[in-house]
GROMACS .gro file of C-alpha atoms in nm:
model
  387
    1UNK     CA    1  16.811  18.216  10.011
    2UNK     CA    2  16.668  18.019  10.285
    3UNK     CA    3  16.259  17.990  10.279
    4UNK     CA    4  16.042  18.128  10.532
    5UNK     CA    5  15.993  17.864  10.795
    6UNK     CA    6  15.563  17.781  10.801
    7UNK     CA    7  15.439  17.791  11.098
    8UNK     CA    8  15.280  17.461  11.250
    9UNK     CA    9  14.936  17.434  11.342
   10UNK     CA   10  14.763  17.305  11.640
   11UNK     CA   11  14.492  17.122  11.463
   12UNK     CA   12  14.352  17.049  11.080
   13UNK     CA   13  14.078  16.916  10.985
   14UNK     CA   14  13.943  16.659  10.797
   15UNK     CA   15  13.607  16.585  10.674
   16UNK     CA   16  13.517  16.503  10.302
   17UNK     CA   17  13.144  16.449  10.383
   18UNK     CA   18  13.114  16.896  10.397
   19UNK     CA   19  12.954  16.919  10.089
   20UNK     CA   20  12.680  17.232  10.114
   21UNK     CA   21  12.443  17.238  10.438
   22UNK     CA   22  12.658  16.952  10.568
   23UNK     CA   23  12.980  17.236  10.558
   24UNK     CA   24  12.739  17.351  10.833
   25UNK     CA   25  12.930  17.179  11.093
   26UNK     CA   26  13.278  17.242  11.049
   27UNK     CA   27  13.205  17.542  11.022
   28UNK     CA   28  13.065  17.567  11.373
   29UNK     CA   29  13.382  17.383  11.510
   30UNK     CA   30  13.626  17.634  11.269
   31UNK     CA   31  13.463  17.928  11.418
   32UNK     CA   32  13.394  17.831  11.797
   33UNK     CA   33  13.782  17.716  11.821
   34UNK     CA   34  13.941  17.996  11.593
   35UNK     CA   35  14.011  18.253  11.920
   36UNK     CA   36  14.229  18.000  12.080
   37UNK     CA   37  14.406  17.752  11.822
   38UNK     CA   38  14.591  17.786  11.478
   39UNK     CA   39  14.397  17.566  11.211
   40UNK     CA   40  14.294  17.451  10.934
   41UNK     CA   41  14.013  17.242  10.708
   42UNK     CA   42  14.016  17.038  10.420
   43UNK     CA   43  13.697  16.934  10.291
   44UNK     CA   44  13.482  16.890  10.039
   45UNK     CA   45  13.504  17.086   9.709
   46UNK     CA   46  13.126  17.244   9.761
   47UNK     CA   47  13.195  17.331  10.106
   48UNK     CA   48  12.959  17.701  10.100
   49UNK     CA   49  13.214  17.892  10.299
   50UNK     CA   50  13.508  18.081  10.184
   51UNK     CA   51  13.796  17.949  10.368
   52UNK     CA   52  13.945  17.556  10.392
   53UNK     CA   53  14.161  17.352  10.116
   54UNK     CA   54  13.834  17.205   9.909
   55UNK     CA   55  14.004  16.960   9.798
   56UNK     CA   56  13.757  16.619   9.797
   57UNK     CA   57  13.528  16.505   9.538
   58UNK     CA   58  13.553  16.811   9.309
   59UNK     CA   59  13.368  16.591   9.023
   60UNK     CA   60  13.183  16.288   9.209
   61UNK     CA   61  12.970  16.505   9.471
   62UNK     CA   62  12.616  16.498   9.379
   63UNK     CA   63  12.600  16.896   9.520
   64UNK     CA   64  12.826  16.947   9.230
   65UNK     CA   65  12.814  16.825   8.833
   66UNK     CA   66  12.826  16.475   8.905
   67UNK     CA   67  12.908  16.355   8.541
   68UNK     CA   68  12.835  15.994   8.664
   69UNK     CA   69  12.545  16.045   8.819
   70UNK     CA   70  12.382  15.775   8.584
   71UNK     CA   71  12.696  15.557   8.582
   72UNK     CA   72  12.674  15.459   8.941
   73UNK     CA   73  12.959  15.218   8.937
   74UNK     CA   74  13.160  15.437   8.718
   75UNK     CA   75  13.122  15.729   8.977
   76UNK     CA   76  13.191  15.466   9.279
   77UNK     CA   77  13.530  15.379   9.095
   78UNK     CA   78  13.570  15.725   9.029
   79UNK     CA   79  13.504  15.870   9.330
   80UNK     CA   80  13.744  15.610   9.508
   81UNK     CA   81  13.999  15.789   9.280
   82UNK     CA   82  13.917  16.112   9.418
   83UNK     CA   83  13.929  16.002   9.815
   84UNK     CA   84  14.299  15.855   9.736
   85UNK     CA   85  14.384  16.188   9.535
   86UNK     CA   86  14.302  16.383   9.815
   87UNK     CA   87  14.451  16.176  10.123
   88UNK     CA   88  14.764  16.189   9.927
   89UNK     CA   89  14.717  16.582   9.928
   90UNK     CA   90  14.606  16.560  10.305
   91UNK     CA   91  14.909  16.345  10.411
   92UNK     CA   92  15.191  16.593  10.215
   93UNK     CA   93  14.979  16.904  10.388
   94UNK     CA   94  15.032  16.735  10.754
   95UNK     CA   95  15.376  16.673  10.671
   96UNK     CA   96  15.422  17.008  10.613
   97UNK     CA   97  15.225  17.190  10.810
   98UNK     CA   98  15.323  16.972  11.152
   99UNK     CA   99  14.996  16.988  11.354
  100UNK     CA  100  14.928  16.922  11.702
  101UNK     CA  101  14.641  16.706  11.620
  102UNK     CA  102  14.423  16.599  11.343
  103UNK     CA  103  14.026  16.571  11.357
  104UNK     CA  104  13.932  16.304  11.084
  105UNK     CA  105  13.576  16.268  11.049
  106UNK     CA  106  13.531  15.892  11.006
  107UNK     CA  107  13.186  15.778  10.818
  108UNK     CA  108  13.309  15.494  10.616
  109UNK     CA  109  13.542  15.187  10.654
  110UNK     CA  110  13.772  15.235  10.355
  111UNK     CA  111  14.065  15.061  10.341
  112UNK     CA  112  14.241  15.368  10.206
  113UNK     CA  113  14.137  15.573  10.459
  114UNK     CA  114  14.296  15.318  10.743
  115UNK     CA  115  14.594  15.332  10.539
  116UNK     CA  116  14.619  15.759  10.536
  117UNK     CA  117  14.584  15.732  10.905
  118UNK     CA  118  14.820  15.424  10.999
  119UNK     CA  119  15.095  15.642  10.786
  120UNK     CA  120  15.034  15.940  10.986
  121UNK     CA  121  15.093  15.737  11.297
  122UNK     CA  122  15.386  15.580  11.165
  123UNK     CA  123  15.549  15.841  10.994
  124UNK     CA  124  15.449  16.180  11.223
  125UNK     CA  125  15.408  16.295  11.571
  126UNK     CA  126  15.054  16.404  11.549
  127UNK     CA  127  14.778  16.276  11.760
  128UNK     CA  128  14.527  16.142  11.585
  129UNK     CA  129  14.139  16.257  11.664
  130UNK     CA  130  13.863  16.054  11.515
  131UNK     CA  131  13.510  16.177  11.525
  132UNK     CA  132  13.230  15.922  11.532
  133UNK     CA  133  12.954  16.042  11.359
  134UNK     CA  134  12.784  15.673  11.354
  135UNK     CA  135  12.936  15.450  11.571
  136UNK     CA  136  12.770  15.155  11.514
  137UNK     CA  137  12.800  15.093  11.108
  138UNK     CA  138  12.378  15.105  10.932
  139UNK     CA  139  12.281  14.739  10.945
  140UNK     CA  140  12.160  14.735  10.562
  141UNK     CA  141  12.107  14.446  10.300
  142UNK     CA  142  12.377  14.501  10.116
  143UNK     CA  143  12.635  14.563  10.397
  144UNK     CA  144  12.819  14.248  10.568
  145UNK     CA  145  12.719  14.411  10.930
  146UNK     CA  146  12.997  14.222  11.148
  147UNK     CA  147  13.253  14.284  10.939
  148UNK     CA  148  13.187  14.651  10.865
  149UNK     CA  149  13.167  14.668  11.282
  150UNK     CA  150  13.517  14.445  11.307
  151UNK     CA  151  13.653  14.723  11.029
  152UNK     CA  152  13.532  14.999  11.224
  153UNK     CA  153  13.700  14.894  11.538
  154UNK     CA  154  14.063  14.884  11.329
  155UNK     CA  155  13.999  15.275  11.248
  156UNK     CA  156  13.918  15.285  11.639
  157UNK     CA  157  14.240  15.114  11.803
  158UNK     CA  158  14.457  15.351  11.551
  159UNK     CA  159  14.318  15.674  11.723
  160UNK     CA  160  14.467  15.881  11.990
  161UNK     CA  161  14.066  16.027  12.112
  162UNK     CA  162  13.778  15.950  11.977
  163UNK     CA  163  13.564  16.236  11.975
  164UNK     CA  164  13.203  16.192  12.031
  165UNK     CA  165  12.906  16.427  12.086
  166UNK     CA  166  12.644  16.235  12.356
  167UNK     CA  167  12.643  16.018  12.621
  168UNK     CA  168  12.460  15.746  12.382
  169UNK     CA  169  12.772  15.770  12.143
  170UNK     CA  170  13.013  15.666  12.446
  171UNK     CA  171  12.796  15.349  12.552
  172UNK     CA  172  12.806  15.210  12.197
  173UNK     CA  173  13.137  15.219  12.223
  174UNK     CA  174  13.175  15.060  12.543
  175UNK     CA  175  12.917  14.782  12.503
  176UNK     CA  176  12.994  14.720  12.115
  177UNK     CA  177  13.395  14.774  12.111
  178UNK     CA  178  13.495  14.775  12.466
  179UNK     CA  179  13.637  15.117  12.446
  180UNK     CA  180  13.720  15.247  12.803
  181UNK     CA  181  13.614  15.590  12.863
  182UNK     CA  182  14.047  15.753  12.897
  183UNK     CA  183  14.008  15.745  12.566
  184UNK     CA  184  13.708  15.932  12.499
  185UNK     CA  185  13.672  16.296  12.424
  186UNK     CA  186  13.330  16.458  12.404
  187UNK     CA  187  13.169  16.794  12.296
  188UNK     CA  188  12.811  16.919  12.210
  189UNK     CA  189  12.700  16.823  11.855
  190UNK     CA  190  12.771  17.168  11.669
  191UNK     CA  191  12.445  17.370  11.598
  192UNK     CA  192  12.403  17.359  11.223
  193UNK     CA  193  12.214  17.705  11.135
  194UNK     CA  194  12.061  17.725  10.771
  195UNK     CA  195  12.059  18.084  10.792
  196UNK     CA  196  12.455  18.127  10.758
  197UNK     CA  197  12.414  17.965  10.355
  198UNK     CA  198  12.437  18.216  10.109
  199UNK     CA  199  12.078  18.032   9.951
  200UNK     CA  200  11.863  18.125  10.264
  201UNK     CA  201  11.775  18.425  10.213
  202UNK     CA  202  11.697  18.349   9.895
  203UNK     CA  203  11.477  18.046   9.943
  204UNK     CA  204  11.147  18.012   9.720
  205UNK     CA  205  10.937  17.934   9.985
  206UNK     CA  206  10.820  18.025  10.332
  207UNK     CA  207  10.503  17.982  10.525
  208UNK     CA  208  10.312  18.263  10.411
  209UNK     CA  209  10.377  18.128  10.073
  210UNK     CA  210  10.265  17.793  10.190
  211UNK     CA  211   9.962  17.910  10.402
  212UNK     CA  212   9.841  18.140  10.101
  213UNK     CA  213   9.781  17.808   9.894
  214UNK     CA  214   9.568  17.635  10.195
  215UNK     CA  215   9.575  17.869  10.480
  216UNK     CA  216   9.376  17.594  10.711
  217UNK     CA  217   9.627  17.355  10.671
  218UNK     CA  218   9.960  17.262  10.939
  219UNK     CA  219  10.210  17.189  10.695
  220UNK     CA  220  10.436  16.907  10.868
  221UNK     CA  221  10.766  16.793  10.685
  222UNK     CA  222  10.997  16.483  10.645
  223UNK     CA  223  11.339  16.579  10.476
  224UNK     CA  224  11.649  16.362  10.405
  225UNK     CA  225  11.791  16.071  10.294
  226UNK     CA  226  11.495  15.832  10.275
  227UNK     CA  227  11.652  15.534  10.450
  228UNK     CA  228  11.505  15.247  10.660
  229UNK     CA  229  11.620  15.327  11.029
  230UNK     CA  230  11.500  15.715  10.973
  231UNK     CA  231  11.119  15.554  11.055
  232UNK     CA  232  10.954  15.643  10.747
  233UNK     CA  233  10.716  15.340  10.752
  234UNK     CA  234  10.654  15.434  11.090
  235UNK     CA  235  10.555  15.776  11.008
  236UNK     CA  236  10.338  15.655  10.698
  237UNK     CA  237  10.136  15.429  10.964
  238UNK     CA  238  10.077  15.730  11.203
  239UNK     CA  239   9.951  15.892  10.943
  240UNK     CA  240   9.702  15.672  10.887
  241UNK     CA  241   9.569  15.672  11.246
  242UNK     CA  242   9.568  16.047  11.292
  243UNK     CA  243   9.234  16.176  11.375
  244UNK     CA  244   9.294  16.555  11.277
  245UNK     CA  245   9.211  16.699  10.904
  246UNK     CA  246   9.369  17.006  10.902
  247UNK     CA  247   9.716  16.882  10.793
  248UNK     CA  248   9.954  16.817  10.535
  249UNK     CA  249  10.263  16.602  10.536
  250UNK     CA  250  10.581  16.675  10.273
  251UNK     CA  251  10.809  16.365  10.182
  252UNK     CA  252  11.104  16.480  10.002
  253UNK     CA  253  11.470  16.316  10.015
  254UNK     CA  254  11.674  16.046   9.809
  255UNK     CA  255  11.596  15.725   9.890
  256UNK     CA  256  11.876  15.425   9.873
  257UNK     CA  257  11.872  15.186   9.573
  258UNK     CA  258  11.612  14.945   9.570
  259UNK     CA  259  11.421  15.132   9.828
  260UNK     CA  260  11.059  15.229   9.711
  261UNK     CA  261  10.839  15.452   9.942
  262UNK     CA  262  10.451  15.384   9.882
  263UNK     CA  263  10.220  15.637  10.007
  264UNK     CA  264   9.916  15.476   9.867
  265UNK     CA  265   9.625  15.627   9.927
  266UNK     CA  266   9.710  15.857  10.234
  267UNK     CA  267   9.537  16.183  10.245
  268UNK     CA  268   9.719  16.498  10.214
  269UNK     CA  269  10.124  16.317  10.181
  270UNK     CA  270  10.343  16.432   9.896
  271UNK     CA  271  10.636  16.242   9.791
  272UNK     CA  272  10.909  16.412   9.639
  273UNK     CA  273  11.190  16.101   9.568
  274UNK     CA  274  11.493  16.336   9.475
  275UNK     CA  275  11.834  16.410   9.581
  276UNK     CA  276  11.787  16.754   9.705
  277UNK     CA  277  11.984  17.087   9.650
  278UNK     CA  278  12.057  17.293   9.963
  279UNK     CA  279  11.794  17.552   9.836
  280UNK     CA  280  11.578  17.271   9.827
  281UNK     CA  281  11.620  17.127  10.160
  282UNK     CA  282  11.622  17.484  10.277
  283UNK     CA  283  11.283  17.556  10.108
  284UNK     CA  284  11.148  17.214  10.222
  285UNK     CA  285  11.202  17.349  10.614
  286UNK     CA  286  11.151  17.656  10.613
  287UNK     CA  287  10.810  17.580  10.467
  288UNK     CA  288  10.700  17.367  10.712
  289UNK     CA  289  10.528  17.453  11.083
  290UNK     CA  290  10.667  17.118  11.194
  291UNK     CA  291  10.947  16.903  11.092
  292UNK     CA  292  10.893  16.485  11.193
  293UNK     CA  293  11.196  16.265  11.252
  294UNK     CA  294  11.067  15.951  11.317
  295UNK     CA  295  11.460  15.801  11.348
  296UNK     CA  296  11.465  15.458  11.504
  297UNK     CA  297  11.893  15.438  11.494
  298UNK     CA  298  12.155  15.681  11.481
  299UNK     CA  299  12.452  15.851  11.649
  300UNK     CA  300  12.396  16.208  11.561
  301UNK     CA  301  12.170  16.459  11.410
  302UNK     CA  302  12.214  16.851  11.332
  303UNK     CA  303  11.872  16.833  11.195
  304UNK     CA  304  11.704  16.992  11.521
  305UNK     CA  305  11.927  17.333  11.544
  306UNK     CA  306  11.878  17.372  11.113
  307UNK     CA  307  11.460  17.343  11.183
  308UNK     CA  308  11.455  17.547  11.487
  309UNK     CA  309  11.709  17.825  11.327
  310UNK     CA  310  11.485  17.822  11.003
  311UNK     CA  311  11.182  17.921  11.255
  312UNK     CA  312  10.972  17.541  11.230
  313UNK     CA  313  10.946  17.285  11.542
  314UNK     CA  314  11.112  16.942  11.525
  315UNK     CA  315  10.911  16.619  11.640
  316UNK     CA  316  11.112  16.348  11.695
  317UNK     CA  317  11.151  16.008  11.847
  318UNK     CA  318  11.306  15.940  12.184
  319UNK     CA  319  11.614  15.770  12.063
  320UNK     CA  320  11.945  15.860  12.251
  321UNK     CA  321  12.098  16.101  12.056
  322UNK     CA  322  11.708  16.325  12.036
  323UNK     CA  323  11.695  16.254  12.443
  324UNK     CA  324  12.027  16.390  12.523
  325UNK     CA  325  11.993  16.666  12.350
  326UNK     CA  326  11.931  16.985  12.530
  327UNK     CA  327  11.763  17.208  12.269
  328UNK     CA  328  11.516  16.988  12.278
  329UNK     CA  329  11.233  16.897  12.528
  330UNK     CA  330  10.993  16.650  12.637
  331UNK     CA  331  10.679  16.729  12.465
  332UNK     CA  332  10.867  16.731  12.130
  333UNK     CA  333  10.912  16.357  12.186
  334UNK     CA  334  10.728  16.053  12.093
  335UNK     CA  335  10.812  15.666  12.133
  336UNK     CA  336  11.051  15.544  11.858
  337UNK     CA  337  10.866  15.323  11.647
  338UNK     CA  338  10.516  15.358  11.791
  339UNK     CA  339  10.271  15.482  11.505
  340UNK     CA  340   9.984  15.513  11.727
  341UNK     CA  341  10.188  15.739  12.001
  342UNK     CA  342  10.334  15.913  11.666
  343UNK     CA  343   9.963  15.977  11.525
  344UNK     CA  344   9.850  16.107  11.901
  345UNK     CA  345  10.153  16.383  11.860
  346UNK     CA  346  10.065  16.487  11.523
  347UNK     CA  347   9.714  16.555  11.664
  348UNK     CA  348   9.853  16.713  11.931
  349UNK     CA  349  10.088  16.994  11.725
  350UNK     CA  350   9.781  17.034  11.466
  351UNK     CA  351   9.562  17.137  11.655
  352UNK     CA  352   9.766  17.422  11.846
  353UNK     CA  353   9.672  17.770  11.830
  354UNK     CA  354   9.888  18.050  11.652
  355UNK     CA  355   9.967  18.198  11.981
  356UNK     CA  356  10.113  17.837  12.172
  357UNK     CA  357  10.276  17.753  11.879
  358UNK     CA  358  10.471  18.090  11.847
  359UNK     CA  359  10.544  18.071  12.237
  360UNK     CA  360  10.717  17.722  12.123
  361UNK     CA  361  10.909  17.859  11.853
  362UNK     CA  362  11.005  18.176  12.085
  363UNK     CA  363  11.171  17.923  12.357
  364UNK     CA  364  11.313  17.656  12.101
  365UNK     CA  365  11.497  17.967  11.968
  366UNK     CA  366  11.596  18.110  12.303
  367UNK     CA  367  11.703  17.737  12.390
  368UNK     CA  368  11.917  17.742  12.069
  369UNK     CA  369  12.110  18.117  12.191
  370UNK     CA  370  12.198  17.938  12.515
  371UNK     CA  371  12.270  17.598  12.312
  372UNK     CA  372  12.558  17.793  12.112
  373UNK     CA  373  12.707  17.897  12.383
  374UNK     CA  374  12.734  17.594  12.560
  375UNK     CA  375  12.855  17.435  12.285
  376UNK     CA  376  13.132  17.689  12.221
  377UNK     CA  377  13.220  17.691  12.592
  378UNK     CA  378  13.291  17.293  12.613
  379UNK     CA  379  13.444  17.270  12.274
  380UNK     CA  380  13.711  17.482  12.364
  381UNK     CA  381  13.772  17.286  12.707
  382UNK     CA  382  13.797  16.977  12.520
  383UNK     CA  383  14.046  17.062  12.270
  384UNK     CA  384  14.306  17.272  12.519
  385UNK     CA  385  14.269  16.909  12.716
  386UNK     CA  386  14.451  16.778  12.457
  387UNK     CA  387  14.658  17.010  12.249
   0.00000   0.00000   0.00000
């Protein structure tokens, strides 16, 4: 008896990195493309949604058990393991499944993972998509910068599109890899909206809960990973300088090892140094009036659309990727790396009434209705350009 022939698909794909909130944004590009294309995902093990092959870093991923979560090198060994056992799974799926094109979310330079994609080039008739999250690799102390940035560019000549999300994204690539622009696809950075996890609802926290403990106080936040280039030391300073009283500020994230975050003897800062759950970054946001991202680098955020779903108002610096985008405006901004201009904002926001800072919230939310549909609208023309 001959088997039923399967269908092929017109794209798949692939992101590890869609462990809990960070499923957020596949799932944005799943849903906004599933009326017009055949698909499919496979991602992360403790993606929160119930469709995709979860098939990376079942035992690694610190959303999950994370047995070697005090063996660090063990669980970097490990978790190498688990990336080849799933390309291998990835590469036999492809085979079989014959898309049109495959999205690979590209955050690292692993050997392995040029190795997955130089087979698929050699071996199948797919073209190969690669989204740049962070073009230009983190320059940190323990990374060889130019030679992470001369690995990155090998993952970038192998790719049919690269798929980026702002116009900041495509001059990187121009000015630091010489990429001409025929080979460039772009869409809007999918809006990442806390509300569609299962745990939002059920979040410990919210701002009545906050304001019953102090009702005087503005609650601002910082949330995520705790790293260098996010501004954190610029933030710290600002708050120094403020002028206001009637605030608090909320430090919680992971920070790298061998990082150490001193808050000394600042007035009204908490420091929560933990890796946190999604109903603890949920509980972290939705608790705060205002949400400070101090970023001095980076590519890409879905930070913005998660604060202004979960009802709070994002400050940030005027970096690229906050600049260009559109749910945000220009009062929300404040020059990167400037603690004084940083403190002056903070003064600003605190001292708002009730009724402006509802009016904000009203029109960040309106902006973030029109932002979805924008986004849906060009994502669509982008991919029938090219499948």
């Amino acid at each position: 008896m001959v088997g039923k022939k399967v269908k092929a698909l017109d794209i798949v794909h692939i992101y590890p990195g869609t462990a809990g909130s960070a499923g957020l944004y596949i799932d944005s590009i799943f849903k906004a493309l599933s009326g017009g294309f055949s698909q499919e995902c496979l991602v992360n093990y403790y993606f929160p949604f119930n469709y995709g092959r979860k098939i990376y870093y079942k035992v690694t991923e610190n959303t999950g058990p994370n047995f070697f979560s005090g063996l660090p090198l063990i669980r970097l060994v490990a978790r190498y393991f688990e990336l080849i056992l799933a390309l291998f799974y990835s590469y036999f799926f492809i085979q079989i499944r014959k898309p049109k094109i495959v999205n690979y979310s590209l955050t690292s330079n692993l050997k392995i993972e040029y190795a997955f994609l130089s087979m698929l080039k050699l071996t199948t008739n797919v073209a190969i998509v690669l989204t740049c999250h962070d073009v230009v690799p983190f320059d940190a102390s323990f990374v060889n910068f130019n030679k992470a940035k001369r690995a990155r560019k090998k993952f970038f000549d192998i790719a049919d599109y690269l798929l980026v999300h702002n116009e900041n994204s495509r001059t990187d690539l121009h000015e630091s890899y010489g990429v001409e622009s025929d080979k460039l696809i772009q869409h809007k950075f999918p809006p990442m909206k806390l509300a569609k996890l299962s745990g939002f609802k059920g979040a410990l926290h919210n701002k009545k809960e906050v304001s019953s403990r102090d009702e005087k106080k503005v609650v601002f936040v910082f949330v995520g990973h705790l790293r260098k280039e996010k501004g954190i030391q610029t933030l710290l300073e600002a708050w120094r300088l403020k002028k206001s009283n009637n605030s608090v500020l909320k430090i919680s994230g992971n920070a790298p090892e061998g990082v150490a975050i001193d808050i000394g003897d600042l007035n009204g800062v908490s420091l929560n140094e933990v890796f946190l759950t999604d109903t603890e970054y949920i509980n972290e946001i939705k608790s705060a009036d205002y949400v400070i991202l101090p970023y001095e680098r980076g590519t890409n955020s879905g930070i913005p659309s998660s604060v202004v779903d979960a009802g709070a108002i994002p400050i940030t610096s005027d970096i690229g990727m906050f600049k260009n985008n559109e749910l945000l405006d220009q009062s929300l901004f404040f020059e990167s790396s400037n603690e004084l201009e940083l403190a002056r904002v903070i003064d600003h926001f605190a001292c708002l009434s009730s009724g402006t800072k509802e009016l904000k919230t009203l029109d960040l939310k309106r902006r973030l209705d029109l932002y979805q549909l924008h986004f849906e609208s060009e994502i669509n023309r982008t991919y029938s350009a090219i499948v």
